[in-house]
Short mmCIF file of C-alpha atoms in Angstrom, two decimals:
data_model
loop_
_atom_site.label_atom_id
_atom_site.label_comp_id
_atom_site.label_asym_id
_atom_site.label_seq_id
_atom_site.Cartn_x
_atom_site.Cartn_y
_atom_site.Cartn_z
CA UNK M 157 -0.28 4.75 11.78
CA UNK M 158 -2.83 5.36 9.37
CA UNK M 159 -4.10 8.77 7.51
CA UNK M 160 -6.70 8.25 5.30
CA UNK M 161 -10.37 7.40 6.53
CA UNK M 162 -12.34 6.45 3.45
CA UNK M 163 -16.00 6.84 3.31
CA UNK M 164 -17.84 4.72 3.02
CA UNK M 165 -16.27 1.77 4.37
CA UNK M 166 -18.30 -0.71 1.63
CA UNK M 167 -20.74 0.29 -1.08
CA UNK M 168 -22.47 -2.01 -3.42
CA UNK M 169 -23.83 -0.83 -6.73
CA UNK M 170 -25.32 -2.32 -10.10
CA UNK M 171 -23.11 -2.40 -13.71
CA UNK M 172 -23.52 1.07 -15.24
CA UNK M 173 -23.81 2.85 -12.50
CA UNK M 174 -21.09 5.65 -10.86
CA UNK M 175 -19.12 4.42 -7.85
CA UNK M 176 -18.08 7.30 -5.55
CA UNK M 177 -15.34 7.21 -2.85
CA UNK M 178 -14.30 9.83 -0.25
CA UNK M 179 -10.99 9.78 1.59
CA UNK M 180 -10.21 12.19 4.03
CA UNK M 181 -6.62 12.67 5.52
CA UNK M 182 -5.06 14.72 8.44
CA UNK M 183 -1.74 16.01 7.52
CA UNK M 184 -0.13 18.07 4.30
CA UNK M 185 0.73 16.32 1.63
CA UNK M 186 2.78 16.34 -1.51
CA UNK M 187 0.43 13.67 -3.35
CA UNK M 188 -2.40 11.44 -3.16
CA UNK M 189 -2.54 8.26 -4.75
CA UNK M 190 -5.49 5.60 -5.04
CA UNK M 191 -5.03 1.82 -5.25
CA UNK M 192 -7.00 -0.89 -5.92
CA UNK M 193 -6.42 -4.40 -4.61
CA UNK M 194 -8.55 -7.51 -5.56
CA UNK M 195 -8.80 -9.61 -2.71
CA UNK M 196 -5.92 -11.47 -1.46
CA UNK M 197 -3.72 -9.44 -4.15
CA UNK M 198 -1.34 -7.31 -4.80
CA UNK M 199 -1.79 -3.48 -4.97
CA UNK M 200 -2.58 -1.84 -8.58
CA UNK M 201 -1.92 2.34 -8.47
CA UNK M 202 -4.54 3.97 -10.53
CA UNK M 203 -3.60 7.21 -10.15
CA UNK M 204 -1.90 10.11 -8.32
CA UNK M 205 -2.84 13.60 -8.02
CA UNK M 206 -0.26 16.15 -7.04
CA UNK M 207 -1.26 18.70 -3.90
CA UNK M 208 -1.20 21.39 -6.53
CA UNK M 209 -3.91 19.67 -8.99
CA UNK M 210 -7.50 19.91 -8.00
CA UNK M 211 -9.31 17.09 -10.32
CA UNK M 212 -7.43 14.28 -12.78
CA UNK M 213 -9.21 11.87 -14.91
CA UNK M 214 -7.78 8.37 -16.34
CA UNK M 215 -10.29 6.57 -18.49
CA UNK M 216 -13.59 6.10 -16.61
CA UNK M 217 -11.75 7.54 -13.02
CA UNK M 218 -11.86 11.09 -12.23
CA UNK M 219 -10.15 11.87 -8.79
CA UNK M 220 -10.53 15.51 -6.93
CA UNK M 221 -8.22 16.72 -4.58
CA UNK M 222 -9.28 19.53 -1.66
CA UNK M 223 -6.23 20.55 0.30
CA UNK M 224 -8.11 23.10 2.26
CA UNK M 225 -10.84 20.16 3.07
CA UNK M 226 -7.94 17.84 3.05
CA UNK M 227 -10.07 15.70 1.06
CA UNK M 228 -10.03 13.23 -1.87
CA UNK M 229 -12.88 11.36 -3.82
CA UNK M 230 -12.18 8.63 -6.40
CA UNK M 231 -15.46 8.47 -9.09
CA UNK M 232 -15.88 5.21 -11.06
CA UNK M 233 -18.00 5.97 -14.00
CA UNK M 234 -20.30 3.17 -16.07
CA UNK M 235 -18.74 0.55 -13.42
CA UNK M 236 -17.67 -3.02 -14.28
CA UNK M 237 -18.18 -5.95 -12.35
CA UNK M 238 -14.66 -6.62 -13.13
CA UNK M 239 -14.14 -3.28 -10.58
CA UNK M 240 -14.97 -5.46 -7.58
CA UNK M 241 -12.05 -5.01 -5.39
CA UNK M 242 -11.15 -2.85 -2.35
CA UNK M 243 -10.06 1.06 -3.34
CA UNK M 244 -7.19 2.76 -1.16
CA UNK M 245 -6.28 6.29 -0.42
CA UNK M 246 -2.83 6.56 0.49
CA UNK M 247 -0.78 10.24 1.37
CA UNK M 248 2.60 11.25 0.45
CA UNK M 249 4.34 13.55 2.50
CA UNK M 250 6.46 16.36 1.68
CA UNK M 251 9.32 14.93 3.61
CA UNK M 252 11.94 12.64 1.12
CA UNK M 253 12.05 9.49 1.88
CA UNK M 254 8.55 8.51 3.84
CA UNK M 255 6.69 5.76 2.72
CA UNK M 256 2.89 6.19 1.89
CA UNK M 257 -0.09 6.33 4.85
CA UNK M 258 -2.80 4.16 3.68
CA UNK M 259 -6.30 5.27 4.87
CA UNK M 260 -8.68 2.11 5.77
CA UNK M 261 -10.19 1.53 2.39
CA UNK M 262 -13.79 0.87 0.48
CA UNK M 263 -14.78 -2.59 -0.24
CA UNK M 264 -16.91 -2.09 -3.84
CA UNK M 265 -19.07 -4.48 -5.11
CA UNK M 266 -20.54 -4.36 -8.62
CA UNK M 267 -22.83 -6.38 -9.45
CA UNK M 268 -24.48 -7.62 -12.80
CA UNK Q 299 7.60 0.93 -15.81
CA UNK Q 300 9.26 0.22 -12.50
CA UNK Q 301 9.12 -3.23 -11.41
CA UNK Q 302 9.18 -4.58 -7.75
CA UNK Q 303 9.54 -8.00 -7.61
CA UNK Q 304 8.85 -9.77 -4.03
CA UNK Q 305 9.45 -13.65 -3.08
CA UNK Q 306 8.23 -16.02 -2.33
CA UNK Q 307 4.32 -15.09 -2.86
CA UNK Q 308 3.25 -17.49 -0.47
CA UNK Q 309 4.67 -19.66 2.99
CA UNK Q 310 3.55 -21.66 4.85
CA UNK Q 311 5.75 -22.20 8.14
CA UNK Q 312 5.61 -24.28 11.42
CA UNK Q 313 5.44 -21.83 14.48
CA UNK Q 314 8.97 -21.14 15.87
CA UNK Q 315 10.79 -21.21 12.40
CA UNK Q 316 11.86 -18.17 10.52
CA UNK Q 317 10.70 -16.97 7.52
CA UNK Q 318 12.68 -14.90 5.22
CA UNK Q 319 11.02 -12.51 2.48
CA UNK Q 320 13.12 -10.78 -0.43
CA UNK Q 321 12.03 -7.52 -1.77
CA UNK Q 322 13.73 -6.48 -5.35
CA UNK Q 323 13.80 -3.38 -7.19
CA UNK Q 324 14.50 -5.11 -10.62
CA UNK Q 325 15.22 -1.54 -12.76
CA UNK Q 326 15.61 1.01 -10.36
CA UNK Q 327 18.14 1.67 -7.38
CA UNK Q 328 16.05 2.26 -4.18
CA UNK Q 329 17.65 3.72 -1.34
CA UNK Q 330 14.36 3.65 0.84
CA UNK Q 331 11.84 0.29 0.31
CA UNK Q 332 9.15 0.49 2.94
CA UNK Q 333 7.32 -2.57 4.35
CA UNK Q 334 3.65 -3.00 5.33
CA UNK Q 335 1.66 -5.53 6.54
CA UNK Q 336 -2.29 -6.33 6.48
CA UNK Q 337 -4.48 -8.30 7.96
CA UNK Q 338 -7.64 -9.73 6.18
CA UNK Q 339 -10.23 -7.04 4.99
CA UNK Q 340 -8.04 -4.19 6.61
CA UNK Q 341 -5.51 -1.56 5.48
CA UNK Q 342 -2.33 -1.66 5.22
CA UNK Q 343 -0.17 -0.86 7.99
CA UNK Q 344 3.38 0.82 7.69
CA UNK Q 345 6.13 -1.43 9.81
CA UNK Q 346 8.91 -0.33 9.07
CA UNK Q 347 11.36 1.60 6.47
CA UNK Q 348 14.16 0.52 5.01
CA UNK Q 349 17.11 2.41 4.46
CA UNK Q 350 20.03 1.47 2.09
CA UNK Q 351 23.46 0.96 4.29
CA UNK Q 352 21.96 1.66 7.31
CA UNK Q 353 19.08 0.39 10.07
CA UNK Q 354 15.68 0.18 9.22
CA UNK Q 355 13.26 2.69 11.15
CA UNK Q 356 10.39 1.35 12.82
CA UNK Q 357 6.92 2.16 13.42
CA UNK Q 358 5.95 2.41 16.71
CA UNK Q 359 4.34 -1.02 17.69
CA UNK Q 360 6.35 -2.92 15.47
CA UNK Q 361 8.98 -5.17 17.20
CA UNK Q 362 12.74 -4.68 15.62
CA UNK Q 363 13.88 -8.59 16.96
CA UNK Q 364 10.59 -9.87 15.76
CA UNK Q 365 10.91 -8.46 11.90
CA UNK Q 366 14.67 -8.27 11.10
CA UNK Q 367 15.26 -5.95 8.03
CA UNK Q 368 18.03 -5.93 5.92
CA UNK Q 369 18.60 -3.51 3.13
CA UNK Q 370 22.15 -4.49 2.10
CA UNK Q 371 22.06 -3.16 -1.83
CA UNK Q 372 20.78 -1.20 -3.47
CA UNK Q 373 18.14 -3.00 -4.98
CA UNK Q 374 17.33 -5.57 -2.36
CA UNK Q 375 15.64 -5.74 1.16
CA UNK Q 376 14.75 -8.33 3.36
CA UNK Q 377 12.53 -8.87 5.92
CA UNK Q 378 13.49 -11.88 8.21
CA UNK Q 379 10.25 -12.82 10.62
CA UNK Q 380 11.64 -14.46 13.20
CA UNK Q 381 10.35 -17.36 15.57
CA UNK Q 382 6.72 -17.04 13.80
CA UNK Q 383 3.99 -17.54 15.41
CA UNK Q 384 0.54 -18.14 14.34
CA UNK Q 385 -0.51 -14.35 15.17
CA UNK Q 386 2.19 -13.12 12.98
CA UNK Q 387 0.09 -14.93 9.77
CA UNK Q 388 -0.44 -12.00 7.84
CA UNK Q 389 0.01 -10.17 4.02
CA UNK Q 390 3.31 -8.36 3.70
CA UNK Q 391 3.65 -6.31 0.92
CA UNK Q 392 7.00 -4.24 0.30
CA UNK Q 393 7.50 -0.93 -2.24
CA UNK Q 394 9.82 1.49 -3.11
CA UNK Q 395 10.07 4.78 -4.77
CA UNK Q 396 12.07 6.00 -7.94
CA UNK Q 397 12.60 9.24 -6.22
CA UNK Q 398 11.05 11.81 -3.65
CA UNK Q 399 7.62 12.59 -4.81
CA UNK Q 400 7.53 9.97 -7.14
CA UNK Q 401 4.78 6.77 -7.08
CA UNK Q 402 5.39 3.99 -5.14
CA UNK Q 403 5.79 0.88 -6.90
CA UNK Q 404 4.44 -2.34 -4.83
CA UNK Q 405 5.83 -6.11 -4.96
CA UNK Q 406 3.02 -8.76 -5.23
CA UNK Q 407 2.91 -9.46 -1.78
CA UNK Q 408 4.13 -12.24 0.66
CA UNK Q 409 0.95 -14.35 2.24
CA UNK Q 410 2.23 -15.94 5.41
CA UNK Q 411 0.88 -18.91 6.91
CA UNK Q 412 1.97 -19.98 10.33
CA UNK Q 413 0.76 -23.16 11.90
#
């Protein structure tokens, strides 16, 4: 079963510019985490945002959380072409001991 | 941090054989490791959940003779595809948590090749 539907499905931007992703999910939560996967890779977590936080920022990523919209968006600031990859939203429910629901991901492409 | 170590990273199998795939908490006990699977330029997709002692839970779709799971320690599951064929070529990817709430830490990822 999946969750998460990210928006939009691929988005292609130049170096420098922001990269925005949207994740929307159907269920409560107890966290929301985003991964990044390059292709044909493993999964790299970037960050996790607790259902009580409403925004979190590592380095250039700033991630907002909406529980009443049930909604998530990832921002990529000053992007990389090293950020090519595909982005994941994936839930956490409040129950102990259930795995993660991965919503269907953004392809990004930077390019230089 | 947490380490999950997976193996192997990559097989490639004749159709009918079985393929086994070890998933390793190296510094943490996990009483719950999850598997998923995914397909080229899709999600992944929760099969199953594995619990410590116990049988694994499945998702719904997901056959239990098909993908055996073993969780016999604490720091090691397995997932046993048996009699592969070539629709069962896929990514499988296995995790496990610290603790409730916690992140979940990802192995590298098994790419399965079945001819």
């Amino acid at each position: 079963s999946q969750q998460g539907e990210e928006d939009p499905q691929a988005l292609s931007i130049q170096e420098g510019e922001n990269a925005t992703m949207n994740c929307s999910y159907k269920t409560s939560i107890n966290n929301l985490q985003w991964y990044r996967q390059n292709s044909g890779r493993g999964l790299v977590h970037l960050i996790l945002i607790r259902s009580n936080e409403r925004e979190k920022h590592s380095g250039r990523l700033r991630v907002t959380l909406d529980t009443s919209k049930k909604s998530s968006s990832l921002l990529i600031t000053a992007s990389r072409a090293a950020d090519t990859a595909s982005y994941f939203c994936a839930t956490d429910a409040p129950q102990a001991g259930t795995a993660l629901i991965f919503g269907k991901g953004t392809t990004l492409s930077v390019s230089s | 941090g947490a380490v999950v170590s997976q193996h192997p990273s990559r097989v490639i199998c004749k159709s009918g054989t079985s393929v086994k795939i070890e998933c390793r908490s190296l510094d943490f006990q996990a009483t719950t490791m999850f598997w998923y699977r995914q397909f080229p330029k899709k999600s992944l997709m929760l099969m199953a959940t594995s619990n410590e002692g116990s049988k694994a839970t499945y998702e719904q779709g997901v056959e239990k003779d098909k993908f055996l799971i073993n969780h016999a320690s604490l720091t090691l599951s397995t997932l046993t595809v048996t009699s592969a064929h070539p629709e069962d070529s896929s990514f499988y990817i296995c995790s496990a948590k610290r603790g409730p709430g916690e992140k979940l830490f990802f192995g590298s990822g098994t790419q399965l090749s079945v001819l």
